Coordinates of C-alpha atoms and ligand atoms in Angstrom, one line a residue:
M195 CA -3.1 -1.3 -31.2
M196 CA -5.2 1.1 -29.2
G197 CA -8.8 1.5 -30.3
T198 CA -10.3 5.0 -29.7
R199 CA -13.7 6.4 -29.3
S200 CA -14.9 8.8 -31.9
P201 CA -15.2 12.4 -30.7
Q202 CA -18.4 12.5 -32.9
E203 CA -21.4 12.1 -30.7
K204 CA -23.8 9.3 -31.6
L205 CA -27.3 10.5 -32.4
F206 CA -29.0 7.7 -30.6
A207 CA -26.6 7.3 -27.7
A208 CA -28.4 6.6 -24.4
D209 CA -26.9 9.6 -22.7
H210 CA -28.6 11.9 -25.3
L211 CA -31.9 10.2 -25.0
Y212 CA -32.2 9.1 -21.4
L213 CA -29.8 11.2 -19.2
D214 CA -32.6 13.0 -17.4
Y215 CA -34.5 9.8 -17.1
V216 CA -31.6 8.1 -15.3
G217 CA -30.7 11.3 -13.4
R218 CA -28.0 13.9 -14.0
E219 CA -27.2 13.9 -10.3
T220 CA -26.6 10.2 -10.0
L221 CA -23.1 8.8 -10.4
Y222 CA -24.2 7.3 -13.8
G223 CA -25.3 10.8 -14.8
Y224 CA -22.0 12.3 -13.5
L225 CA -20.0 9.8 -15.5
A226 CA -22.1 10.5 -18.7
Q227 CA -21.4 14.2 -18.4
N228 CA -17.7 13.9 -17.4
R229 CA -16.3 10.7 -18.8
R230 CA -14.8 12.5 -21.8
H231 CA -12.2 14.3 -19.7
L232 CA -12.2 11.9 -16.8
F233 CA -11.1 8.9 -18.8
R234 CA -9.4 9.7 -22.1
D235 CA -8.0 7.2 -24.6
E236 CA -4.7 9.0 -24.9
D237 CA -4.0 8.6 -21.2
F238 CA -3.7 4.8 -21.7
A239 CA -1.6 4.9 -24.9
A240 CA 1.5 3.5 -23.1
L241 CA -0.4 0.2 -22.7
Y242 CA -0.6 -0.5 -26.4
C243 CA 1.7 -1.0 -29.4
A244 CA 1.5 2.1 -31.6
N245 CA 1.7 0.4 -35.0
N246 CA 0.9 -3.3 -34.7
G247 CA -1.7 -5.8 -33.6
R248 CA -5.5 -5.9 -33.6
T249 CA -7.4 -2.8 -32.6
S250 CA -8.4 -3.0 -28.9
A251 CA -11.6 -1.9 -27.2
P252 CA -11.2 1.9 -26.5
P253 CA -9.5 2.1 -23.1
S254 CA -11.7 5.1 -22.2
L255 CA -14.7 2.8 -22.5
A256 CA -13.0 -0.1 -20.7
I257 CA -11.9 2.0 -17.7
S258 CA -15.4 3.4 -17.5
I259 CA -16.8 -0.1 -17.3
L260 CA -14.3 -1.0 -14.6
F261 CA -15.3 2.1 -12.7
L262 CA -19.0 1.1 -12.8
R263 CA -18.1 -2.5 -11.9
A264 CA -16.3 -1.2 -8.8
Y265 CA -19.3 1.0 -8.0
E266 CA -21.8 -1.9 -8.2
G267 CA -19.4 -4.6 -7.0
V268 CA -20.3 -7.1 -9.8
S269 CA -18.3 -9.8 -11.6
F270 CA -16.9 -9.3 -15.1
V271 CA -19.8 -11.4 -16.5
E272 CA -22.4 -9.3 -14.8
A273 CA -20.6 -6.1 -15.8
I274 CA -20.7 -7.1 -19.5
D275 CA -24.4 -8.0 -19.1
R276 CA -25.1 -4.6 -17.6
T277 CA -23.4 -2.8 -20.6
K278 CA -26.0 -4.7 -22.7
Y279 CA -29.2 -4.4 -20.7
D280 CA -28.9 -1.8 -18.0
L281 CA -30.0 1.7 -19.1
R282 CA -28.1 3.4 -16.4
W283 CA -24.8 1.8 -17.7
K284 CA -25.8 2.7 -21.3
V285 CA -26.2 6.3 -20.2
A286 CA -23.1 6.4 -18.2
L287 CA -21.0 4.9 -21.0
G288 CA -22.7 6.8 -23.9
L289 CA -23.8 3.6 -25.6
E290 CA -26.7 3.1 -28.0
V291 CA -29.4 0.8 -26.8
E292 CA -28.5 -2.2 -29.0
E293 CA -24.8 -1.7 -28.7
M294 CA -22.6 -4.4 -27.1
P295 CA -19.4 -2.6 -26.5
V296 CA -16.8 -5.1 -25.3
Q297 CA -16.2 -8.8 -24.5
K298 CA -15.4 -10.1 -21.1
S299 CA -11.9 -11.2 -22.1
A300 CA -11.0 -7.8 -23.5
L301 CA -12.1 -6.2 -20.2
Q302 CA -10.0 -8.7 -18.2
E303 CA -7.0 -8.1 -20.5
F304 CA -7.3 -4.4 -20.0
E305 CA -7.4 -4.7 -16.3
A306 CA -4.3 -6.9 -16.4
K307 CA -2.6 -4.2 -18.4
L308 CA -3.4 -1.7 -15.7
V309 CA -1.9 -4.0 -13.1
I310 CA 1.2 -4.9 -15.1
H311 CA 1.9 -1.2 -16.0
E312 CA 1.2 -0.2 -12.3
L313 CA -1.3 2.5 -13.3
G314 CA -3.1 2.4 -9.9
E315 CA -1.6 5.7 -8.7
A316 CA -2.4 7.4 -12.1
L317 CA -6.0 6.3 -11.8
L318 CA -6.2 7.6 -8.2
K319 CA -4.7 10.9 -9.4
K320 CA -7.5 11.2 -12.1
S321 CA -10.1 11.2 -9.3
I322 CA -8.2 13.9 -7.5
D323 CA -7.7 16.0 -10.7
E324 CA -11.5 15.8 -11.1
A325 CA -12.0 17.0 -7.6
R326 CA -9.9 20.0 -8.3
R327 CA -11.6 20.7 -11.6
A328 CA -15.0 20.7 -9.9
G329 CA -13.7 23.0 -7.2
Y330 CA -14.2 20.4 -4.5
L331 CA -10.5 20.3 -3.6
R332 CA -8.7 23.7 -3.3
N333 CA -6.1 23.3 -0.6
R334 CA -2.4 22.8 -1.4
K335 CA -1.5 22.1 2.3
I336 CA -3.5 19.3 3.9
R337 CA -3.6 17.1 7.0
V338 CA -3.9 13.3 6.3
A339 CA -5.3 10.6 8.5
L340 CA -4.0 7.0 8.2
D341 CA -5.6 3.7 9.0
T342 CA -6.0 0.1 7.9
T343 CA -8.8 -2.4 7.6
P344 CA -8.7 -6.1 6.9
I345 CA -9.2 -7.6 3.5
L346 CA -10.2 -11.3 3.5
G347 CA -8.1 -13.3 1.1
K348 CA -9.7 -15.0 -1.9
G349 CA -7.6 -18.2 -1.5
A350 CA -8.9 -21.2 0.4
V351 CA -7.4 -21.5 3.9
K352 CA -6.8 -25.1 4.9
D353 CA -5.3 -27.1 7.8
T354 CA -1.8 -28.5 7.6
Y355 CA -2.8 -31.9 6.0
N356 CA -4.8 -30.4 3.2
L357 CA -2.4 -27.5 2.8
L358 CA 0.5 -29.9 2.2
A359 CA -1.7 -32.0 -0.1
E360 CA -2.5 -28.8 -2.2
G361 CA 1.2 -28.0 -2.3
I362 CA 1.9 -31.5 -3.6
V363 CA -0.9 -31.1 -6.2
Q364 CA 0.5 -27.8 -7.4
L365 CA 4.0 -29.2 -7.9
V366 CA 2.5 -32.3 -9.6
C367 CA 0.7 -30.0 -12.1
R368 CA 4.0 -28.2 -12.9
L369 CA 5.9 -31.5 -13.5
A370 CA 3.0 -33.0 -15.5
E371 CA 3.0 -29.9 -17.7
V372 CA 6.7 -30.6 -18.5
D373 CA 5.7 -34.2 -19.5
A374 CA 2.7 -32.9 -21.4
E375 CA 0.4 -35.1 -19.5
A376 CA -2.8 -34.6 -17.6
P377 CA -1.9 -34.0 -13.9
A378 CA -4.2 -36.8 -12.5
A379 CA -2.7 -39.4 -14.9
W380 CA 0.8 -38.3 -14.1
A381 CA 0.1 -38.4 -10.4
E382 CA -1.4 -42.0 -10.8
R383 CA 1.9 -43.1 -12.4
Q384 CA 3.8 -41.7 -9.4
G385 CA 1.4 -43.3 -6.9
L386 CA 0.1 -39.9 -5.8
S387 CA -3.5 -40.2 -6.9
D388 CA -4.8 -39.8 -3.3
Y389 CA -4.0 -36.1 -3.5
F390 CA -6.4 -35.6 -6.4
G391 CA -9.5 -36.3 -4.4
S392 CA -11.8 -33.6 -2.9
S393 CA -10.1 -33.7 0.5
L394 CA -7.1 -35.8 1.6
K395 CA -8.5 -36.0 5.1
G396 CA -11.7 -37.4 3.7
V397 CA -9.8 -40.1 1.8
A398 CA -7.6 -41.2 4.8
A399 CA -9.7 -43.7 6.7
I400 CA -8.3 -43.2 10.2
D401 CA -9.5 -42.1 13.6
W402 CA -8.6 -38.4 13.5
D403 CA -8.8 -38.3 17.3
D404 CA -5.9 -40.7 17.6
K405 CA -2.6 -38.8 17.7
K406 CA -0.5 -41.8 16.5
Q407 CA -2.7 -42.4 13.4
R408 CA -2.6 -38.6 12.6
E409 CA 1.2 -38.6 12.8
K410 CA 1.4 -41.7 10.6
V411 CA -0.7 -39.9 7.9
L412 CA 1.4 -36.8 8.2
T413 CA 4.6 -38.8 7.9
A414 CA 3.3 -40.4 4.7
I415 CA 2.4 -37.0 3.3
V416 CA 5.8 -35.5 4.1
G417 CA 7.5 -38.6 2.6
N418 CA 5.6 -38.2 -0.6
A419 CA 6.4 -34.5 -0.6
R420 CA 10.1 -35.2 -0.2
Q421 CA 10.1 -37.7 -3.0
L422 CA 8.4 -35.2 -5.3
L423 CA 10.9 -32.5 -4.4
D424 CA 13.7 -34.8 -5.4
L425 CA 12.0 -35.5 -8.7
A426 CA 11.4 -31.8 -9.2
K427 CA 15.2 -31.2 -8.8
R428 CA 15.9 -33.7 -11.6
F429 CA 13.2 -32.1 -13.8
Q430 CA 14.8 -28.6 -13.2
E431 CA 18.1 -29.9 -14.4
A432 CA 16.6 -31.7 -17.4
H433 CA 14.3 -28.8 -18.5
P434 CA 16.0 -25.5 -17.7
E435 CA 13.4 -23.6 -19.7
Q436 CA 10.8 -24.7 -17.1
A437 CA 13.1 -24.5 -14.1
E438 CA 11.7 -21.3 -12.7
V439 CA 8.1 -22.4 -12.6
I440 CA 9.1 -25.7 -11.0
A441 CA 11.3 -24.0 -8.5
T442 CA 8.5 -21.7 -7.4
A443 CA 6.1 -24.6 -6.7
A444 CA 8.9 -26.6 -5.0
A445 CA 9.9 -23.7 -2.8
L446 CA 6.3 -23.3 -1.7
L447 CA 6.0 -27.0 -0.8
K448 CA 9.3 -26.8 1.1
R449 CA 8.1 -23.8 3.0
L450 CA 4.8 -25.5 3.9
I451 CA 6.7 -28.4 5.4
A452 CA 9.2 -26.2 7.2
Q453 CA 6.5 -24.0 8.8
D454 CA 4.1 -26.7 10.0
V455 CA 6.0 -29.9 10.4
E456 CA 8.5 -31.1 12.9
E457 CA 10.5 -33.9 11.3
K458 CA 11.9 -36.3 14.0
P459 CA 15.3 -38.0 13.5
G460 CA 13.7 -41.4 12.9
G461 CA 11.6 -40.1 10.0
N462 CA 8.4 -39.7 11.9
C463 CA 6.7 -36.3 11.7
R464 CA 4.4 -34.3 13.9
I465 CA 2.7 -30.9 13.6
K466 CA 4.8 -28.1 15.2
Q467 CA 3.6 -26.4 18.4
G468 CA 2.5 -22.8 17.9
T469 CA 2.1 -20.9 14.7
E470 CA 5.0 -19.5 12.7
K471 CA 4.9 -15.7 12.5
D472 CA 4.8 -15.4 8.7
R473 CA 2.9 -18.7 8.1
V474 CA 1.5 -19.3 4.6
V475 CA -2.2 -20.1 5.0
S476 CA -3.3 -20.7 1.5
V477 CA -1.6 -22.4 -1.5
T478 CA -3.8 -20.6 -4.0
D479 CA -3.0 -17.3 -2.4
P480 CA 0.5 -17.7 -0.9
E481 CA 0.6 -14.0 0.0
A482 CA -2.3 -14.2 2.4
R483 CA -1.4 -14.2 6.1
H484 CA -3.0 -14.7 9.5
G485 CA -4.0 -11.2 10.7
H486 CA -5.5 -9.7 13.9
K487 CA -8.2 -7.1 13.6
N488 CA -7.9 -6.8 17.4
A489 CA -6.9 -9.1 20.2
S490 CA -9.9 -11.4 19.8
K491 CA -10.8 -11.1 16.1
L492 CA -8.6 -13.0 13.6
F493 CA -8.7 -13.0 9.8
N494 CA -6.8 -14.5 6.9
G495 CA -5.7 -12.2 4.0
H496 CA -4.3 -8.7 3.6
K497 CA -4.7 -5.2 5.0
A498 CA -5.8 -2.1 3.1
A499 CA -3.8 0.9 4.3
V500 CA -5.4 4.2 3.3
A501 CA -4.5 7.9 3.6
V502 CA -7.3 10.4 3.6
D503 CA -7.3 14.2 3.4
M504 CA -9.1 15.2 6.7
E505 CA -10.8 18.2 5.2
S506 CA -12.1 17.0 1.8
Q507 CA -12.2 13.3 2.9
L508 CA -10.6 12.4 -0.5
I509 CA -8.5 9.3 -0.5
G510 CA -5.0 10.3 -1.6
G511 CA -3.0 7.1 -0.9
V512 CA -3.7 3.4 -0.8
E513 CA -1.5 0.3 -0.2
V514 CA -2.2 -3.3 0.5
L515 CA -0.1 -4.8 3.3
A516 CA 0.4 -8.3 4.5
G517 CA -2.4 -9.5 6.8
N518 CA 0.2 -9.8 9.7
A519 CA 1.9 -6.5 9.0
G520 CA 1.7 -3.7 11.6
D521 CA -0.7 -0.9 10.7
Q522 CA 2.2 1.6 10.7
E523 CA 4.1 -0.2 7.9
K524 CA 4.5 1.9 4.9
S525 CA 3.0 4.9 6.6
L526 CA 5.6 7.3 5.3
E527 CA 5.2 5.8 1.8
L528 CA 1.5 6.6 2.0
V529 CA 2.2 10.2 2.9
H530 CA 4.6 10.5 0.0
Q531 CA 2.0 8.9 -2.3
T532 CA -0.6 11.3 -1.1
E533 CA 1.7 14.3 -1.9
R534 CA 2.4 12.9 -5.4
V535 CA -1.3 12.1 -6.2
M536 CA -2.9 15.2 -4.7
E537 CA 0.0 17.6 -5.6
V538 CA -0.1 19.0 -2.0
T539 CA 2.1 19.3 1.0
V540 CA 1.1 17.1 3.9
A541 CA 1.5 19.4 6.9
E542 CA 0.4 16.9 9.5
T543 CA -0.3 13.1 9.7
V544 CA -2.7 11.7 12.1
G545 CA -3.1 8.1 13.2
D546 CA -4.3 5.9 16.0
C547 CA -1.9 4.5 18.6
A548 CA -0.6 1.9 16.2
Y549 CA 1.2 4.8 14.5
G550 CA 2.5 6.1 17.8
G551 CA 5.4 3.8 18.3
G552 CA 9.0 5.1 18.7
P553 CA 10.4 4.0 15.3
T554 CA 7.5 5.5 13.4
R555 CA 7.9 8.8 15.2
R556 CA 11.6 8.7 14.5
A557 CA 11.0 8.1 10.8
F558 CA 8.6 11.1 10.6
A559 CA 10.9 13.3 12.7
D560 CA 13.8 12.5 10.4
E561 CA 11.8 14.0 7.5
N562 CA 10.7 17.0 9.7
R563 CA 7.1 15.8 9.5
I564 CA 4.5 16.3 12.2
L565 CA 2.9 13.0 13.4
T566 CA 0.0 13.2 15.8
A567 CA -0.9 9.8 17.3
K568 CA -1.6 8.5 20.8
V569 CA 1.4 7.0 22.5
P570 CA 0.8 3.2 23.0
V571 CA 0.1 2.4 26.6
I572 CA 1.9 -0.8 27.6
S573 CA -0.1 -2.3 30.4
N574 CA 1.8 -3.9 33.3
G575 CA -0.9 -6.2 34.8
D576 CA -2.1 -4.7 38.1
C577 CA 1.3 -3.1 38.7
F578 CA 2.1 0.6 38.0
P579 CA 2.5 1.2 34.3
K580 CA 5.5 3.1 33.0
T581 CA 3.5 6.2 32.7
E582 CA 3.3 6.4 36.5
F583 CA 7.1 7.1 36.6
T584 CA 8.6 10.5 35.8
I585 CA 11.4 10.2 33.3
D586 CA 13.9 13.1 33.2
L587 CA 15.9 12.6 30.0
E588 CA 18.2 15.6 30.7
K589 CA 19.4 14.2 34.1
M590 CA 18.8 10.6 32.9
E591 CA 16.9 10.0 36.1
I592 CA 13.6 8.3 36.9
R593 CA 11.3 9.0 39.8
C594 CA 8.9 6.3 41.0
P595 CA 5.4 6.8 42.5
A596 CA 7.0 6.4 46.0
G597 CA 9.3 9.4 45.3
Q598 CA 12.5 7.3 44.9
T599 CA 14.9 8.1 42.1
T600 CA 17.4 6.1 40.1
N601 CA 19.9 6.8 37.4
E602 CA 21.4 3.3 37.4
C603 CA 21.2 2.4 33.8
R604 CA 21.8 -1.0 32.2
L605 CA 22.3 -1.9 28.6
A606 CA 23.1 1.7 27.9
R607 CA 24.3 1.6 24.3
E608 CA 24.1 4.6 22.1
G609 CA 20.8 4.8 20.1
E610 CA 19.3 1.7 21.9
R611 CA 16.6 1.0 24.5
K612 CA 18.0 1.7 28.0
R613 CA 16.9 -0.2 31.1
F614 CA 16.9 1.7 34.5
Q615 CA 16.8 -0.3 37.7
F616 CA 15.8 0.9 41.2
D617 CA 17.8 0.0 44.3
A618 CA 16.9 -3.5 45.4
A619 CA 17.0 -2.7 49.1
T620 CA 14.7 0.3 48.6
C621 CA 12.2 -1.7 46.6
Q622 CA 12.2 -4.5 49.2
S623 CA 11.2 -2.1 52.0
C624 CA 8.8 0.0 50.0
S625 CA 5.2 0.1 51.1
L626 CA 4.0 0.3 47.5
R627 CA 5.9 -2.8 46.4
A628 CA 2.8 -4.9 46.0
Q629 CA 1.4 -2.4 43.5
C630 CA 4.7 -2.0 41.7
V631 CA 6.7 -5.2 41.1
R632 CA 6.2 -9.0 41.2
G633 CA 8.9 -11.4 42.5
Q634 CA 12.0 -10.5 44.5
A635 CA 13.8 -8.4 41.9
P636 CA 13.7 -4.6 42.0
R637 CA 11.6 -2.6 39.6
T638 CA 13.1 -1.8 36.2
I639 CA 11.9 0.7 33.6
S640 CA 12.8 0.5 29.9
V641 CA 13.4 3.8 28.1
Q642 CA 13.4 3.6 24.3
A643 CA 15.7 5.6 22.1
E644 CA 12.7 7.8 21.0
E645 CA 11.6 8.6 24.5
S646 CA 12.0 12.3 24.0
L647 CA 9.7 12.2 20.9
Q648 CA 7.2 10.2 22.9
Q649 CA 7.3 12.7 25.7
Q650 CA 6.7 15.6 23.3
A651 CA 3.8 13.6 21.7
R652 CA 2.2 12.9 25.1
A653 CA 2.4 16.6 25.9
H654 CA 1.0 17.7 22.5
N655 CA -1.9 15.2 22.8
Q656 CA -2.9 16.7 26.1
T657 CA -3.4 20.2 24.5
E658 CA -6.7 21.4 23.1
A659 CA -5.2 21.4 19.5
G660 CA -3.9 17.8 20.0
R661 CA -7.2 16.5 21.4
K662 CA -9.2 18.2 18.5
T663 CA -6.9 16.7 15.9
L664 CA -7.2 13.2 17.4
R665 CA -11.0 13.6 17.4
E666 CA -11.1 14.7 13.8
R667 CA -9.2 11.5 12.9
V668 CA -12.7 9.9 12.8
V669 CA -13.1 10.9 9.1
I670 CA -10.9 8.0 8.1
E671 CA -13.3 5.6 9.7
H672 CA -16.0 7.0 7.5
R673 CA -13.9 6.5 4.4
L674 CA -12.9 3.0 5.4
A675 CA -16.6 2.2 5.9
R676 CA -17.3 3.6 2.4
L677 CA -14.5 1.4 0.9
V678 CA -16.0 -1.7 2.7
Q679 CA -19.4 -0.7 1.2
L680 CA -17.6 -0.8 -2.2
G681 CA -16.5 -4.4 -1.5
I682 CA -12.9 -4.2 -0.3
R683 CA -13.6 -6.4 2.8
K684 CA -13.2 -9.4 0.5
S685 CA -10.5 -9.6 -2.2
R686 CA -11.7 -10.6 -5.7
Y687 CA -8.2 -11.6 -6.6
F688 CA -5.2 -13.8 -5.6
G689 CA -2.2 -11.8 -4.4
R690 CA -1.6 -8.3 -3.1
I691 CA -0.8 -6.6 -6.4
K692 CA -4.2 -7.4 -8.0
T693 CA -6.0 -6.8 -4.7
C694 CA -4.3 -3.3 -4.7
M695 CA -5.9 -2.6 -8.1
Q696 CA -9.3 -3.5 -6.6
L697 CA -8.6 -1.1 -3.7
V698 CA -7.6 1.7 -6.1
M699 CA -10.8 1.3 -8.2
A700 CA -12.9 1.5 -5.0
A701 CA -11.0 4.6 -3.9
V702 CA -11.5 6.2 -7.3
V703 CA -15.3 5.5 -7.0
A704 CA -15.3 6.8 -3.4
N705 CA -13.6 10.0 -4.5
I706 CA -15.7 10.6 -7.6
S707 CA -18.9 10.0 -5.5
L708 CA -17.8 12.8 -3.1
V709 CA -17.2 15.1 -6.1
A710 CA -20.6 14.2 -7.6
G711 CA -22.3 14.9 -4.3
Y712 CA -20.5 18.2 -4.0
C713 CA -21.7 19.3 -7.5
K714 CA -25.3 18.2 -6.5
R715 CA -25.2 20.3 -3.3
Q716 CA -23.7 23.3 -5.1
G717 CA -26.4 23.0 -7.8
A718 CA -23.7 23.4 -10.4
P719 CA -23.8 21.6 -13.7
A720 CA -21.7 18.5 -13.2
G721 CA -20.2 18.4 -16.7
I722 CA -18.0 20.8 -18.5
P723 CA -18.4 21.7 -22.1
S724 CA -15.5 20.3 -24.1
Q725 CA -14.7 20.2 -27.8
E726 CA -16.3 16.8 -28.0
T727 CA -19.4 17.5 -25.9
V728 CA -20.4 20.6 -27.9
Y729 CA -22.0 18.7 -30.6
D730 CA -23.4 21.0 -33.2
T731 CA -26.9 22.5 -33.3
N732 CA -27.9 20.2 -36.1
I733 CA -27.4 17.1 -34.1
G734 CA -29.3 18.6 -31.2
F735 CA -32.1 19.5 -33.5
L736 CA -32.2 16.1 -35.1
R737 CA -32.3 14.5 -31.6
V738 CA -35.3 16.6 -30.6
L739 CA -36.9 15.8 -34.0
F740 CA -36.3 12.1 -33.4
V741 CA -37.9 12.1 -30.0
I742 CA -41.0 14.0 -31.3
L743 CA -41.4 11.6 -34.3
T744 CA -41.0 8.6 -32.0
R745 CA -43.7 9.9 -29.7
L746 CA -46.0 10.7 -32.7
F747 CA -45.6 7.5 -34.7
V748 CA -44.6 4.8 -32.3
R749 CA -47.5 3.6 -30.3
H750 CA -46.4 2.0 -27.0
E751 CA -49.0 -0.6 -26.5
P752 CA -48.9 -3.5 -24.1
A753 CA -47.7 -6.7 -25.8
W754 CA -51.0 -8.4 -24.9
A755 CA -53.1 -5.7 -26.4
Ligands
SF4_1032 S1 8.9 -0.8 44.6 FE1 10.7 0.4 44.2 S2 10.2 1.5 42.3 FE2 8.3 0.7 43.0 S3 7.4 2.3 44.1 FE3 8.5 1.2 45.6 S4 10.6 2.1 45.6 FE4 9.5 2.9 43.8

C-alpha cells in the first residue's frame, strides 16, 4: 500500500527552521518550496496496491531523494546517509533534524517500480510542467536540437578467453541453482573449477605469445562450453519451470562462441579475424556495445540521445541507444516524445551531419517535418568528391568538372540508389583524369533515392537562415555537457532500460536547475502557496516562539568549555 506524507506541516521541520540558512535560491531551497506540487504522492498511486500490503515510504519523499541523488551523483548508501546528516537535504525534503525517513532497500524498490512501470517520460514531463508553472516555458511551437553522447557501460569488458569463461560461469550458476547447490561445488563436480578463479588467463600456465598454445586453450574452453550447453539442454527438458532462465544464459554463451570463435572441422578453434558488428562485449551487461565517439575514440557501452528545445534549453526527450547505433536512430521518436512531454508542436528539428543522411530526411519529409542538418560529405581521397558534379534530377543528367555530361544510368530501379557512368573513352582522354578517378574504369557517381531532398537541404543550409539555425544548434552541446556533469558519462546500472532511468533523472535535474535559475534571475518567489503550504498563523507563531526560546535558553557553548 502507498504511504503518504501528511499535508500538516511539521513544526520543527528543517525547511521551516533553516531554509534561509541553506538558501532559498539554491536547488535545495527550490525543492523545499516546490516539492509539494512538483512530486505528489497521488501521481505514483498506480505503483501500489490500493488495499493490501505494508505501507510504503511516501513516494513523494522517495522521488525527492532520487532527485537529490541524481543532483549530487551519489550512491544509494550515501543518499540515505545524507537524508540523516545533511542539513541541505533535510531542508529540501522537509525532514526534522533527527528524522531518518527511508531505508536503502525501500528507495531501491521504489526506483525499480519507476523502471518497471516506465514512468521515465512522466517524470520528465513533471519538470516541463514546473517550467510552465514558473513562466520559464511559454512557447507552444518550438525548434528542437538532437544529439548523442557516449555512456560508458557498467559491465566489465573482457577479452575473448575471459568473456567465454564468464559465459560458462553464468550458465553454471543457473544449472547449480536448479540442483540447489553452490556454483563452485557444482562446477568442481563437472570438472569446471578452473572457471571460478579470478582470471582464466591467469590460471592457464602457457606462453601467451605462442599462437598454438593459445589456440589449444581456446579449443579446451569451447569444448567445455559445448559440453555445458548439451547439459543445459537436458536440464531445460527436465525442469521446464527453469527453462527460460537456463535458455537465456545458454543463448548468451552460444552467441559469445559464434561471434568470436572460428571452429575448424577437426575440432580446433581460433579467434575470428575482425570484430563482429553487433559484438557482445560484456557478460554482466550483454546490451553494451563497442561504439565510436569519432573515428579515433572508441568506447564500450551505450549512447544517450537527447532532444532539447533550442530557446528554453529544456530537455524534452531522452533515449538510450546501443553503443554502436547511428546517432540518427530513433530521431523521429525523440521528436514525438518531445511533443508529448512538452505539449508543443516541433516546428523544426536541427542536428549535425549524422542526422543529414537520405533515409532520415525521407522519414522526416514523410511526416511533413522540417529537418535542418548538414549533408554528410563523402570524401573520395584526393579525387573530386561528388559535390563537384552537378546533378540535374529533372533531366537525369550529371555534369562533371571537365564539363562532360552523362545520363547513362545503371542499377536504375525505382526508389533505389542509381549509378551514373561517364563515357569510358571521354574519361580516358580527359586532362583532369588524375584528379577524378583511379584505375582504368570511367568515373561513376551514385545518386541516392533522396537526392532531391539532399539538394534542397544543401541549398537551405547556404542561406542566412539555414546557417543561423546550424550555429544555434550549439545549445545542445551545453545541455549534453550539463548531463555529463550530472554523471551520465558512466552508467550506474546494467542494461539500457535502467540506464535510461538514470538519464531521465539527470534530465529532470537539469531542467529544474534551469527553472530555479530563472526564478532567481527574475527575483520572483520560487514557491507557490498551496493548500498544504499555507500552514496557519498559529504554527507560524509557534515556530517564531520556538526559535526565540531556543536562543534565550539554550547556550551554545563549545564542547570543551
Ligand atoms: S575523368 Fe571523366 S568524369 Fe572525370 S572530369 Fe574527366 S571526363 Fe569528367
